[in-house]
PDB file of N, CA, C and O and ligand atoms in Angstrom:
ATOM      1  N   MET A 213      98.923 106.879  44.961  1.00 88.00           N
ATOM      2  CA  MET A 213      99.064 108.198  45.688  1.00 88.00           C
ATOM      3  C   MET A 213      99.263 108.995  44.500  1.00 88.00           C
ATOM      4  O   MET A 213     100.315 108.822  43.836  1.00 88.00           O
ATOM      5  N   SER A 214      98.594 110.107  44.308  1.00 93.00           N
ATOM      6  CA  SER A 214      98.765 111.316  43.352  1.00 93.00           C
ATOM      7  C   SER A 214      99.254 112.697  43.904  1.00 93.00           C
ATOM      8  O   SER A 214      98.621 113.088  44.820  1.00 93.00           O
ATOM      9  N   VAL A 215      99.901 113.630  43.694  1.00 94.00           N
ATOM     10  CA  VAL A 215      99.669 115.086  44.037  1.00 94.00           C
ATOM     11  C   VAL A 215      99.610 115.698  42.620  1.00 94.00           C
ATOM     12  O   VAL A 215      99.888 115.768  41.574  1.00 94.00           O
ATOM     13  N   ARG A 216      98.710 117.003  43.183  1.00 93.00           N
ATOM     14  CA  ARG A 216      98.409 118.105  42.079  1.00 93.00           C
ATOM     15  C   ARG A 216      98.674 119.118  43.285  1.00 93.00           C
ATOM     16  O   ARG A 216      98.208 119.511  44.065  1.00 93.00           O
ATOM     17  N   LYS A 217      99.380 119.869  42.108  1.00 93.00           N
ATOM     18  CA  LYS A 217      99.811 121.299  42.677  1.00 93.00           C
ATOM     19  C   LYS A 217      98.850 122.114  42.658  1.00 93.00           C
ATOM     20  O   LYS A 217      98.669 122.561  41.168  1.00 93.00           O
ATOM     21  N   ILE A 218      98.239 123.131  43.068  1.00 90.00           N
ATOM     22  CA  ILE A 218      97.704 124.084  42.857  1.00 90.00           C
ATOM     23  C   ILE A 218      98.389 125.329  42.688  1.00 90.00           C
ATOM     24  O   ILE A 218      98.973 125.843  43.878  1.00 90.00           O
ATOM     25  N   PRO A 219      98.549 125.870  41.955  1.00 91.00           N
ATOM     26  CA  PRO A 219      99.589 127.635  42.150  1.00 91.00           C
ATOM     27  C   PRO A 219      98.769 128.804  42.658  1.00 91.00           C
ATOM     28  O   PRO A 219      97.464 128.465  43.065  1.00 91.00           O
ATOM     29  N   GLU A 220      99.255 129.371  43.439  1.00 89.00           N
ATOM     30  CA  GLU A 220      99.127 130.748  44.513  1.00 89.00           C
ATOM     31  C   GLU A 220      97.889 131.818  43.742  1.00 89.00           C
ATOM     32  O   GLU A 220      98.897 131.644  42.268  1.00 89.00           O
ATOM     33  N   ARG A 221      97.332 132.345  43.892  1.00 82.00           N
ATOM     34  CA  ARG A 221      96.129 132.710  43.139  1.00 82.00           C
ATOM     35  C   ARG A 221      96.130 134.295  44.097  1.00 82.00           C
ATOM     36  O   ARG A 221      95.824 133.989  45.066  1.00 82.00           O
ATOM     37  N   THR A 222      96.490 135.125  43.178  1.00 85.00           N
ATOM     38  CA  THR A 222      96.359 136.538  44.519  1.00 85.00           C
ATOM     39  C   THR A 222      94.694 137.103  43.958  1.00 85.00           C
ATOM     40  O   THR A 222      94.632 137.276  42.661  1.00 85.00           O
ATOM     41  N   VAL A 223      93.905 137.358  44.739  1.00 88.00           N
ATOM     42  CA  VAL A 223      92.880 137.469  44.014  1.00 88.00           C
ATOM     43  C   VAL A 223      92.413 139.090  44.907  1.00 88.00           C
ATOM     44  O   VAL A 223      92.460 139.747  46.209  1.00 88.00           O
ATOM     45  N   VAL A 224      92.250 140.585  43.815  1.00 93.00           N
ATOM     46  CA  VAL A 224      92.205 141.762  44.220  1.00 93.00           C
ATOM     47  C   VAL A 224      90.467 141.899  44.336  1.00 93.00           C
ATOM     48  O   VAL A 224      90.294 141.869  42.953  1.00 93.00           O
ATOM     49  N   THR A 225      89.645 142.572  45.224  1.00 96.00           N
ATOM     50  CA  THR A 225      88.519 143.601  44.975  1.00 96.00           C
ATOM     51  C   THR A 225      89.108 144.675  45.270  1.00 96.00           C
ATOM     52  O   THR A 225      89.560 145.063  45.639  1.00 96.00           O
ATOM     53  N   CYS A 226      88.033 145.199  44.187  1.00 96.00           N
ATOM     54  CA  CYS A 226      88.117 146.965  44.065  1.00 96.00           C
ATOM     55  C   CYS A 226      87.506 147.670  44.681  1.00 96.00           C
ATOM     56  O   CYS A 226      86.272 146.951  45.555  1.00 96.00           O
ATOM     57  N   ASP A 227      88.182 148.362  45.942  1.00 97.00           N
ATOM     58  CA  ASP A 227      87.818 149.181  47.059  1.00 97.00           C
ATOM     59  C   ASP A 227      86.726 149.992  46.871  1.00 97.00           C
ATOM     60  O   ASP A 227      85.419 150.804  47.695  1.00 97.00           O
ATOM     61  N   ARG A 228      86.292 150.285  45.635  1.00 97.00           N
ATOM     62  CA  ARG A 228      84.847 150.848  45.362  1.00 97.00           C
ATOM     63  C   ARG A 228      83.961 150.174  44.919  1.00 97.00           C
ATOM     64  O   ARG A 228      82.516 150.562  45.193  1.00 97.00           O
ATOM     65  N   CYS A 229      83.921 149.447  43.530  1.00 96.00           N
ATOM     66  CA  CYS A 229      82.497 148.832  43.404  1.00 96.00           C
ATOM     67  C   CYS A 229      82.306 147.278  43.756  1.00 96.00           C
ATOM     68  O   CYS A 229      81.386 146.782  43.631  1.00 96.00           O
ATOM     69  N   GLY A 230      83.562 146.674  44.608  1.00 96.00           N
ATOM     70  CA  GLY A 230      83.496 145.513  45.304  1.00 96.00           C
ATOM     71  C   GLY A 230      83.661 144.575  43.980  1.00 96.00           C
ATOM     72  O   GLY A 230      83.572 143.098  44.814  1.00 96.00           O
ATOM     73  N   VAL A 231      83.646 144.704  43.044  1.00 95.00           N
ATOM     74  CA  VAL A 231      84.370 143.082  41.897  1.00 95.00           C
ATOM     75  C   VAL A 231      85.537 142.728  42.516  1.00 95.00           C
ATOM     76  O   VAL A 231      86.205 143.442  42.914  1.00 95.00           O
ATOM     77  N   GLU A 232      85.451 141.353  41.502  1.00 93.00           N
ATOM     78  CA  GLU A 232      86.732 140.844  42.381  1.00 93.00           C
ATOM     79  C   GLU A 232      87.139 141.003  40.881  1.00 93.00           C
ATOM     80  O   GLU A 232      86.666 140.804  39.256  1.00 93.00           O
ATOM     81  N   CYS A 233      88.466 141.597  40.892  1.00 92.00           N
ATOM     82  CA  CYS A 233      89.379 142.298  39.613  1.00 92.00           C
ATOM     83  C   CYS A 233      89.954 140.819  38.950  1.00 92.00           C
ATOM     84  O   CYS A 233      90.285 139.817  39.635  1.00 92.00           O
ATOM     85  N   SER A 234      90.583 141.084  37.864  1.00 85.00           N
ATOM     86  CA  SER A 234      91.450 140.135  36.435  1.00 85.00           C
ATOM     87  C   SER A 234      91.380 140.996  35.608  1.00 85.00           C
ATOM     88  O   SER A 234      91.600 142.280  35.637  1.00 85.00           O
ATOM     89  N   ASN A 235      92.351 140.411  34.957  1.00 81.00           N
ATOM     90  CA  ASN A 235      93.452 140.732  33.698  1.00 81.00           C
ATOM     91  C   ASN A 235      92.641 140.704  32.567  1.00 81.00           C
ATOM     92  O   ASN A 235      93.157 140.809  31.802  1.00 81.00           O
ATOM     93  N   GLY A 236      91.543 139.966  32.460  1.00 81.00           N
ATOM     94  CA  GLY A 236      90.759 139.742  31.399  1.00 81.00           C
ATOM     95  C   GLY A 236      90.134 140.794  30.746  1.00 81.00           C
ATOM     96  O   GLY A 236      89.663 142.140  31.844  1.00 81.00           O
ATOM     97  N   LEU A 237      88.659 140.969  29.944  1.00 82.00           N
ATOM     98  CA  LEU A 237      87.860 141.892  29.844  1.00 82.00           C
ATOM     99  C   LEU A 237      87.009 141.382  30.479  1.00 82.00           C
ATOM    100  O   LEU A 237      86.274 140.741  30.901  1.00 82.00           O
ATOM    101  N   GLY A 238      86.448 142.690  30.080  1.00 81.00           N
ATOM    102  CA  GLY A 238      85.080 142.943  31.220  1.00 81.00           C
ATOM    103  C   GLY A 238      84.768 143.599  32.197  1.00 81.00           C
ATOM    104  O   GLY A 238      85.928 144.006  32.474  1.00 81.00           O
ATOM    105  N   PRO A 239      83.773 143.199  33.392  1.00 84.00           N
ATOM    106  CA  PRO A 239      83.988 143.674  34.641  1.00 84.00           C
ATOM    107  C   PRO A 239      85.023 143.659  35.705  1.00 84.00           C
ATOM    108  O   PRO A 239      85.186 142.191  35.207  1.00 84.00           O
ATOM    109  N   GLY A 240      85.701 144.357  36.021  1.00 89.00           N
ATOM    110  CA  GLY A 240      86.925 143.944  37.118  1.00 89.00           C
ATOM    111  C   GLY A 240      88.167 144.107  36.246  1.00 89.00           C
ATOM    112  O   GLY A 240      88.962 143.422  36.783  1.00 89.00           O
ATOM    113  N   ARG A 241      88.188 144.374  35.278  1.00 93.00           N
ATOM    114  CA  ARG A 241      89.492 144.426  34.477  1.00 93.00           C
ATOM    115  C   ARG A 241      90.350 145.021  35.673  1.00 93.00           C
ATOM    116  O   ARG A 241      90.239 146.606  35.757  1.00 93.00           O
ATOM    117  N   ARG A 242      91.801 144.883  35.411  1.00 93.00           N
ATOM    118  CA  ARG A 242      92.424 145.199  36.359  1.00 93.00           C
ATOM    119  C   ARG A 242      93.684 145.267  35.741  1.00 93.00           C
ATOM    120  O   ARG A 242      95.097 145.152  36.355  1.00 93.00           O
ATOM    121  N   ARG A 243      93.941 145.750  34.298  1.00 93.00           N
ATOM    122  CA  ARG A 243      95.307 145.782  33.678  1.00 93.00           C
ATOM    123  C   ARG A 243      96.258 147.001  34.557  1.00 93.00           C
ATOM    124  O   ARG A 243      97.222 147.353  34.457  1.00 93.00           O
ATOM    125  N   MET A 244      95.714 148.323  34.697  1.00 93.00           N
ATOM    126  CA  MET A 244      96.402 149.471  35.358  1.00 93.00           C
ATOM    127  C   MET A 244      96.759 149.007  36.556  1.00 93.00           C
ATOM    128  O   MET A 244      98.009 149.744  36.977  1.00 93.00           O
ATOM    129  N   ASN A 245      96.692 147.980  37.459  1.00 93.00           N
ATOM    130  CA  ASN A 245      96.984 147.837  38.602  1.00 93.00           C
ATOM    131  C   ASN A 245      97.080 148.677  39.510  1.00 93.00           C
ATOM    132  O   ASN A 245      97.840 149.477  40.246  1.00 93.00           O
ATOM    133  N   GLY A 246      95.692 149.144  39.561  1.00 95.00           N
ATOM    134  CA  GLY A 246      95.355 151.021  39.910  1.00 95.00           C
ATOM    135  C   GLY A 246      95.213 151.208  41.779  1.00 95.00           C
ATOM    136  O   GLY A 246      94.583 150.291  42.587  1.00 95.00           O
ATOM    137  N   ARG A 247      95.996 151.871  42.331  1.00 97.00           N
ATOM    138  CA  ARG A 247      95.882 151.977  43.628  1.00 97.00           C
ATOM    139  C   ARG A 247      96.110 153.344  44.290  1.00 97.00           C
ATOM    140  O   ARG A 247      97.125 154.128  44.253  1.00 97.00           O
ATOM    141  N   LEU A 248      95.375 153.839  45.120  1.00 97.00           N
ATOM    142  CA  LEU A 248      95.631 155.437  45.414  1.00 97.00           C
ATOM    143  C   LEU A 248      96.320 154.821  47.077  1.00 97.00           C
ATOM    144  O   LEU A 248      95.559 154.165  47.931  1.00 97.00           O
ATOM    145  N   ILE A 249      97.080 156.054  47.189  1.00 98.00           N
ATOM    146  CA  ILE A 249      97.868 156.026  48.348  1.00 98.00           C
ATOM    147  C   ILE A 249      97.687 156.958  48.828  1.00 98.00           C
ATOM    148  O   ILE A 249      98.293 158.307  48.305  1.00 98.00           O
ATOM    149  N   VAL A 250      97.295 157.604  50.046  1.00 97.00           N
ATOM    150  CA  VAL A 250      97.005 158.819  50.598  1.00 97.00           C
ATOM    151  C   VAL A 250      98.125 158.823  51.927  1.00 97.00           C
ATOM    152  O   VAL A 250      97.402 158.057  53.314  1.00 97.00           O
ATOM    153  N   LYS A 251      98.884 159.544  52.481  1.00 98.00           N
ATOM    154  CA  LYS A 251      99.408 160.015  53.158  1.00 98.00           C
ATOM    155  C   LYS A 251      98.728 161.389  54.052  1.00 98.00           C
ATOM    156  O   LYS A 251      99.476 162.137  53.460  1.00 98.00           O
ATOM    157  N   ALA A 252      98.627 161.229  55.120  1.00 98.00           N
ATOM    158  CA  ALA A 252      97.969 162.397  55.834  1.00 98.00           C
ATOM    159  C   ALA A 252      97.740 162.106  57.767  1.00 98.00           C
ATOM    160  O   ALA A 252      97.520 161.127  57.857  1.00 98.00           O
ATOM    161  N   HIS A 253      97.629 163.272  58.446  1.00 98.00           N
ATOM    162  CA  HIS A 253      97.081 162.930  59.502  1.00 98.00           C
ATOM    163  C   HIS A 253      95.951 163.227  59.844  1.00 98.00           C
ATOM    164  O   HIS A 253      95.277 163.851  59.203  1.00 98.00           O
ATOM    165  N   SER A 254      95.272 162.511  60.520  1.00 97.00           N
ATOM    166  CA  SER A 254      94.111 163.413  60.879  1.00 97.00           C
ATOM    167  C   SER A 254      94.106 164.020  62.223  1.00 97.00           C
ATOM    168  O   SER A 254      94.985 164.237  63.604  1.00 97.00           O
ATOM    169  N   LEU A 255      93.189 165.335  62.457  1.00 97.00           N
ATOM    170  CA  LEU A 255      93.500 166.351  62.969  1.00 97.00           C
ATOM    171  C   LEU A 255      92.148 165.902  64.275  1.00 97.00           C
ATOM    172  O   LEU A 255      91.380 165.644  63.589  1.00 97.00           O
ATOM    173  N   ASP A 256      92.375 166.724  65.471  1.00 96.00           N
ATOM    174  CA  ASP A 256      91.693 166.679  66.058  1.00 96.00           C
ATOM    175  C   ASP A 256      91.119 168.157  65.928  1.00 96.00           C
ATOM    176  O   ASP A 256      90.598 168.564  65.209  1.00 96.00           O
ATOM    177  N   MET A 257      89.906 168.627  66.828  1.00 96.00           N
ATOM    178  CA  MET A 257      89.290 169.243  66.510  1.00 96.00           C
ATOM    179  C   MET A 257      89.180 171.350  66.320  1.00 96.00           C
ATOM    180  O   MET A 257      88.593 171.460  65.957  1.00 96.00           O
ATOM    181  N   VAL A 258      90.687 171.202  67.018  1.00 96.00           N
ATOM    182  CA  VAL A 258      91.241 172.529  67.048  1.00 96.00           C
ATOM    183  C   VAL A 258      92.142 172.412  66.112  1.00 96.00           C
ATOM    184  O   VAL A 258      92.800 173.459  65.793  1.00 96.00           O
ATOM    185  N   GLY A 259      92.636 171.312  65.263  1.00 95.00           N
ATOM    186  CA  GLY A 259      92.879 170.756  63.746  1.00 95.00           C
ATOM    187  C   GLY A 259      94.954 170.715  64.180  1.00 95.00           C
ATOM    188  O   GLY A 259      95.410 170.981  63.394  1.00 95.00           O
ATOM    189  N   ASP A 260      94.896 170.044  65.570  1.00 97.00           N
ATOM    190  CA  ASP A 260      95.926 169.242  65.709  1.00 97.00           C
ATOM    191  C   ASP A 260      95.785 167.558  65.270  1.00 97.00           C
ATOM    192  O   ASP A 260      95.112 167.298  65.362  1.00 97.00           O
ATOM    193  N   PRO A 261      97.457 167.737  64.527  1.00 97.00           N
ATOM    194  CA  PRO A 261      97.552 166.084  64.576  1.00 97.00           C
ATOM    195  C   PRO A 261      97.152 165.498  65.695  1.00 97.00           C
ATOM    196  O   PRO A 261      98.213 165.540  66.459  1.00 97.00           O
ATOM    197  N   VAL A 262      96.763 164.016  65.568  1.00 97.00           N
ATOM    198  CA  VAL A 262      96.000 163.524  66.810  1.00 97.00           C
ATOM    199  C   VAL A 262      96.747 161.799  66.201  1.00 97.00           C
ATOM    200  O   VAL A 262      96.735 161.244  67.063  1.00 97.00           O
ATOM    201  N   ALA A 263      96.617 161.452  64.693  1.00 97.00           N
ATOM    202  CA  ALA A 263      97.012 160.184  64.464  1.00 97.00           C
ATOM    203  C   ALA A 263      97.198 160.029  63.211  1.00 97.00           C
ATOM    204  O   ALA A 263      96.917 160.877  62.386  1.00 97.00           O
ATOM    205  N   ASP A 264      97.230 158.743  62.829  1.00 98.00           N
ATOM    206  CA  ASP A 264      97.633 158.600  61.334  1.00 98.00           C
ATOM    207  C   ASP A 264      96.102 158.635  60.541  1.00 98.00           C
ATOM    208  O   ASP A 264      95.452 157.405  60.399  1.00 98.00           O
ATOM    209  N   GLY A 265      96.375 159.485  59.553  1.00 97.00           N
ATOM    210  CA  GLY A 265      95.036 159.029  58.579  1.00 97.00           C
ATOM    211  C   GLY A 265      95.309 158.525  57.361  1.00 97.00           C
ATOM    212  O   GLY A 265      94.216 158.945  56.873  1.00 97.00           O
ATOM    213  N   SER A 266      96.483 157.870  57.038  1.00 98.00           N
ATOM    214  CA  SER A 266      96.545 157.755  55.781  1.00 98.00           C
ATOM    215  C   SER A 266      96.136 156.335  55.235  1.00 98.00           C
ATOM    216  O   SER A 266      95.076 155.207  56.145  1.00 98.00           O
ATOM    217  N   PHE A 267      95.690 156.313  54.400  1.00 98.00           N
ATOM    218  CA  PHE A 267      94.917 154.722  54.053  1.00 98.00           C
ATOM    219  C   PHE A 267      95.119 154.856  51.914  1.00 98.00           C
ATOM    220  O   PHE A 267      95.765 155.126  51.651  1.00 98.00           O
ATOM    221  N   GLU A 268      94.953 153.163  52.060  1.00 98.00           N
ATOM    222  CA  GLU A 268      95.235 153.016  50.559  1.00 98.00           C
ATOM    223  C   GLU A 268      94.020 152.098  50.216  1.00 98.00           C
ATOM    224  O   GLU A 268      93.605 151.435  50.808  1.00 98.00           O
ATOM    225  N   ARG A 269      93.566 152.265  48.654  1.00 97.00           N
ATOM    226  CA  ARG A 269      93.152 151.983  48.042  1.00 97.00           C
ATOM    227  C   ARG A 269      93.083 150.931  46.716  1.00 97.00           C
ATOM    228  O   ARG A 269      93.694 151.925  45.941  1.00 97.00           O
ATOM    229  N   ASP A 270      92.764 149.986  46.502  1.00 97.00           N
ATOM    230  CA  ASP A 270      93.105 149.065  44.854  1.00 97.00           C
ATOM    231  C   ASP A 270      91.668 149.239  44.596  1.00 97.00           C
ATOM    232  O   ASP A 270      90.457 149.159  44.852  1.00 97.00           O
ATOM    233  N   PHE A 271      92.000 149.605  43.587  1.00 97.00           N
ATOM    234  CA  PHE A 271      90.612 149.870  42.073  1.00 97.00           C
ATOM    235  C   PHE A 271      90.929 148.994  40.972  1.00 97.00           C
ATOM    236  O   PHE A 271      92.015 148.764  40.146  1.00 97.00           O
ATOM    237  N   CYS A 272      89.470 148.457  40.336  1.00 96.00           N
ATOM    238  CA  CYS A 272      90.076 148.270  39.027  1.00 96.00           C
ATOM    239  C   CYS A 272      89.925 148.827  38.210  1.00 96.00           C
ATOM    240  O   CYS A 272      89.457 150.012  38.455  1.00 96.00           O
ATOM    241  N   ASP A 273      89.782 148.976  36.739  1.00 95.00           N
ATOM    242  CA  ASP A 273      90.445 149.824  35.597  1.00 95.00           C
ATOM    243  C   ASP A 273      89.744 151.014  35.375  1.00 95.00           C
ATOM    244  O   ASP A 273      89.897 151.779  35.125  1.00 95.00           O
ATOM    245  N   ALA A 274      88.042 150.460  35.673  1.00 95.00           N
ATOM    246  CA  ALA A 274      86.886 151.457  35.423  1.00 95.00           C
ATOM    247  C   ALA A 274      86.967 152.539  36.715  1.00 95.00           C
ATOM    248  O   ALA A 274      86.660 153.800  36.140  1.00 95.00           O
ATOM    249  N   CYS A 275      87.028 152.223  37.928  1.00 96.00           N
ATOM    250  CA  CYS A 275      87.050 153.179  38.949  1.00 96.00           C
ATOM    251  C   CYS A 275      88.160 153.753  39.259  1.00 96.00           C
ATOM    252  O   CYS A 275      88.423 154.523  39.545  1.00 96.00           O
ATOM    253  N   MET A 276      89.495 153.381  38.441  1.00 97.00           N
ATOM    254  CA  MET A 276      90.440 153.654  38.835  1.00 97.00           C
ATOM    255  C   MET A 276      90.567 154.852  37.806  1.00 97.00           C
ATOM    256  O   MET A 276      90.960 156.305  38.200  1.00 97.00           O
ATOM    257  N   SER A 277      89.843 155.147  36.828  1.00 97.00           N
ATOM    258  CA  SER A 277      89.710 156.098  35.390  1.00 97.00           C
ATOM    259  C   SER A 277      89.064 156.858  36.466  1.00 97.00           C
ATOM    260  O   SER A 277      89.245 158.493  35.883  1.00 97.00           O
ATOM    261  N   LEU A 278      88.160 156.528  37.195  1.00 97.00           N
ATOM    262  CA  LEU A 278      87.013 157.760  37.934  1.00 97.00           C
ATOM    263  C   LEU A 278      87.686 158.310  38.868  1.00 97.00           C
ATOM    264  O   LEU A 278      87.434 159.842  38.714  1.00 97.00           O
ATOM    265  N   VAL A 279      88.466 157.855  39.464  1.00 97.00           N
ATOM    266  CA  VAL A 279      89.284 158.794  40.704  1.00 97.00           C
ATOM    267  C   VAL A 279      90.512 159.209  39.924  1.00 97.00           C
ATOM    268  O   VAL A 279      90.881 160.749  40.477  1.00 97.00           O
ATOM    269  N   LEU A 280      90.913 159.017  38.592  1.00 97.00           N
ATOM    270  CA  LEU A 280      92.061 159.744  38.135  1.00 97.00           C
ATOM    271  C   LEU A 280      90.987 161.095  37.527  1.00 97.00           C
ATOM    272  O   LEU A 280      91.625 162.475  37.690  1.00 97.00           O
ATOM    273  N   ASP A 281      90.171 161.029  36.685  1.00 96.00           N
ATOM    274  CA  ASP A 281      89.171 162.142  36.697  1.00 96.00           C
ATOM    275  C   ASP A 281      88.784 162.879  37.579  1.00 96.00           C
ATOM    276  O   ASP A 281      89.153 164.337  37.630  1.00 96.00           O
ATOM    277  N   ALA A 282      88.418 162.440  38.749  1.00 96.00           N
ATOM    278  CA  ALA A 282      88.368 163.410  39.857  1.00 96.00           C
ATOM    279  C   ALA A 282      89.259 163.698  40.816  1.00 96.00           C
ATOM    280  O   ALA A 282      89.334 164.739  40.911  1.00 96.00           O
ATOM    281  N   LEU A 283      90.913 163.157  40.360  1.00 94.00           N
ATOM    282  CA  LEU A 283      91.991 163.873  40.648  1.00 94.00           C
ATOM    283  C   LEU A 283      92.681 165.302  39.998  1.00 94.00           C
ATOM    284  O   LEU A 283      92.896 166.054  40.296  1.00 94.00           O
ATOM    285  N   ARG A 284      92.571 164.628  38.762  1.00 95.00           N
ATOM    286  CA  ARG A 284      92.392 165.927  37.485  1.00 95.00           C
ATOM    287  C   ARG A 284      91.737 166.901  37.758  1.00 95.00           C
ATOM    288  O   ARG A 284      92.326 168.106  37.896  1.00 95.00           O
ATOM    289  N   GLU A 285      90.386 166.807  38.093  1.00 94.00           N
ATOM    290  CA  GLU A 285      89.531 167.859  38.503  1.00 94.00           C
ATOM    291  C   GLU A 285      89.982 168.825  39.429  1.00 94.00           C
ATOM    292  O   GLU A 285      89.875 170.032  39.561  1.00 94.00           O
ATOM    293  N   ALA A 286      90.256 167.771  40.632  1.00 93.00           N
ATOM    294  CA  ALA A 286      90.324 168.638  42.160  1.00 93.00           C
ATOM    295  C   ALA A 286      92.109 169.325  42.123  1.00 93.00           C
ATOM    296  O   ALA A 286      92.127 170.462  42.258  1.00 93.00           O
ATOM    297  N   LEU A 287      92.686 169.161  40.674  1.00 92.00           N
ATOM    298  CA  LEU A 287      94.276 169.238  40.990  1.00 92.00           C
ATOM    299  C   LEU A 287      94.445 170.100  39.560  1.00 92.00           C
ATOM    300  O   LEU A 287      94.998 171.018  39.409  1.00 92.00           O
ATOM    301  N   ARG A 288      93.098 170.429  38.833  1.00 89.00           N
ATOM    302  CA  ARG A 288      92.813 171.185  37.702  1.00 89.00           C
ATOM    303  C   ARG A 288      93.716 172.875  37.987  1.00 89.00           C
ATOM    304  O   ARG A 288      94.309 173.334  37.280  1.00 89.00           O
ATOM    305  N   ASP A 289      93.524 173.636  38.513  1.00 74.00           N
ATOM    306  CA  ASP A 289      93.801 174.620  38.669  1.00 74.00           C
ATOM    307  C   ASP A 289      95.343 174.742  39.339  1.00 74.00           C
ATOM    308  O   ASP A 289      96.274 175.586  38.975  1.00 74.00           O
ATOM    309  N   SER A 290      95.976 173.531  40.003  1.00 61.00           N
ATOM    310  CA  SER A 290      96.966 173.554  40.713  1.00 61.00           C
ATOM    311  C   SER A 290      97.887 173.488  38.602  1.00 61.00           C
ATOM    312  O   SER A 290      99.433 173.524  38.914  1.00 61.00           O
ATOM    313  N   ASP A 291      97.426 172.815  38.289  1.00 55.00           N
ATOM    314  CA  ASP A 291      98.636 172.584  37.298  1.00 55.00           C
ATOM    315  C   ASP A 291      98.582 173.637  36.212  1.00 55.00           C
ATOM    316  O   ASP A 291      99.556 173.575  35.167  1.00 55.00           O
ATOM    317  N   GLU A 292      98.011 174.897  36.407  1.00 57.00           N
ATOM    318  CA  GLU A 292      98.424 176.110  35.646  1.00 57.00           C
ATOM    319  C   GLU A 292      99.548 177.038  35.516  1.00 57.00           C
ATOM    320  O   GLU A 292      99.868 176.837  36.958  1.00 57.00           O
TER     321      GLU A 292
HETATM  322 ZN1   ZN B1052      85.657 148.900  40.754  1.00 67.19          ZN
END
């Protein structure tokens, strides 16, 4: 009898482009370990909070760069 140990491996899939992430070069590179966390209430039709609308998304480096660019653009006026 022989025993072969297989180390545990965590696979992250980008929530934007769907690529399986890795720390290597090329598509799916995920050295930034990018994650967007939004905490907010969901509102009903008259604007009252009715539920937790929070969410989290994991991104590869290419998609995280797009998300960061979009956030910078959306928050541009508030930085000045
Ligand atoms: Zn991606």
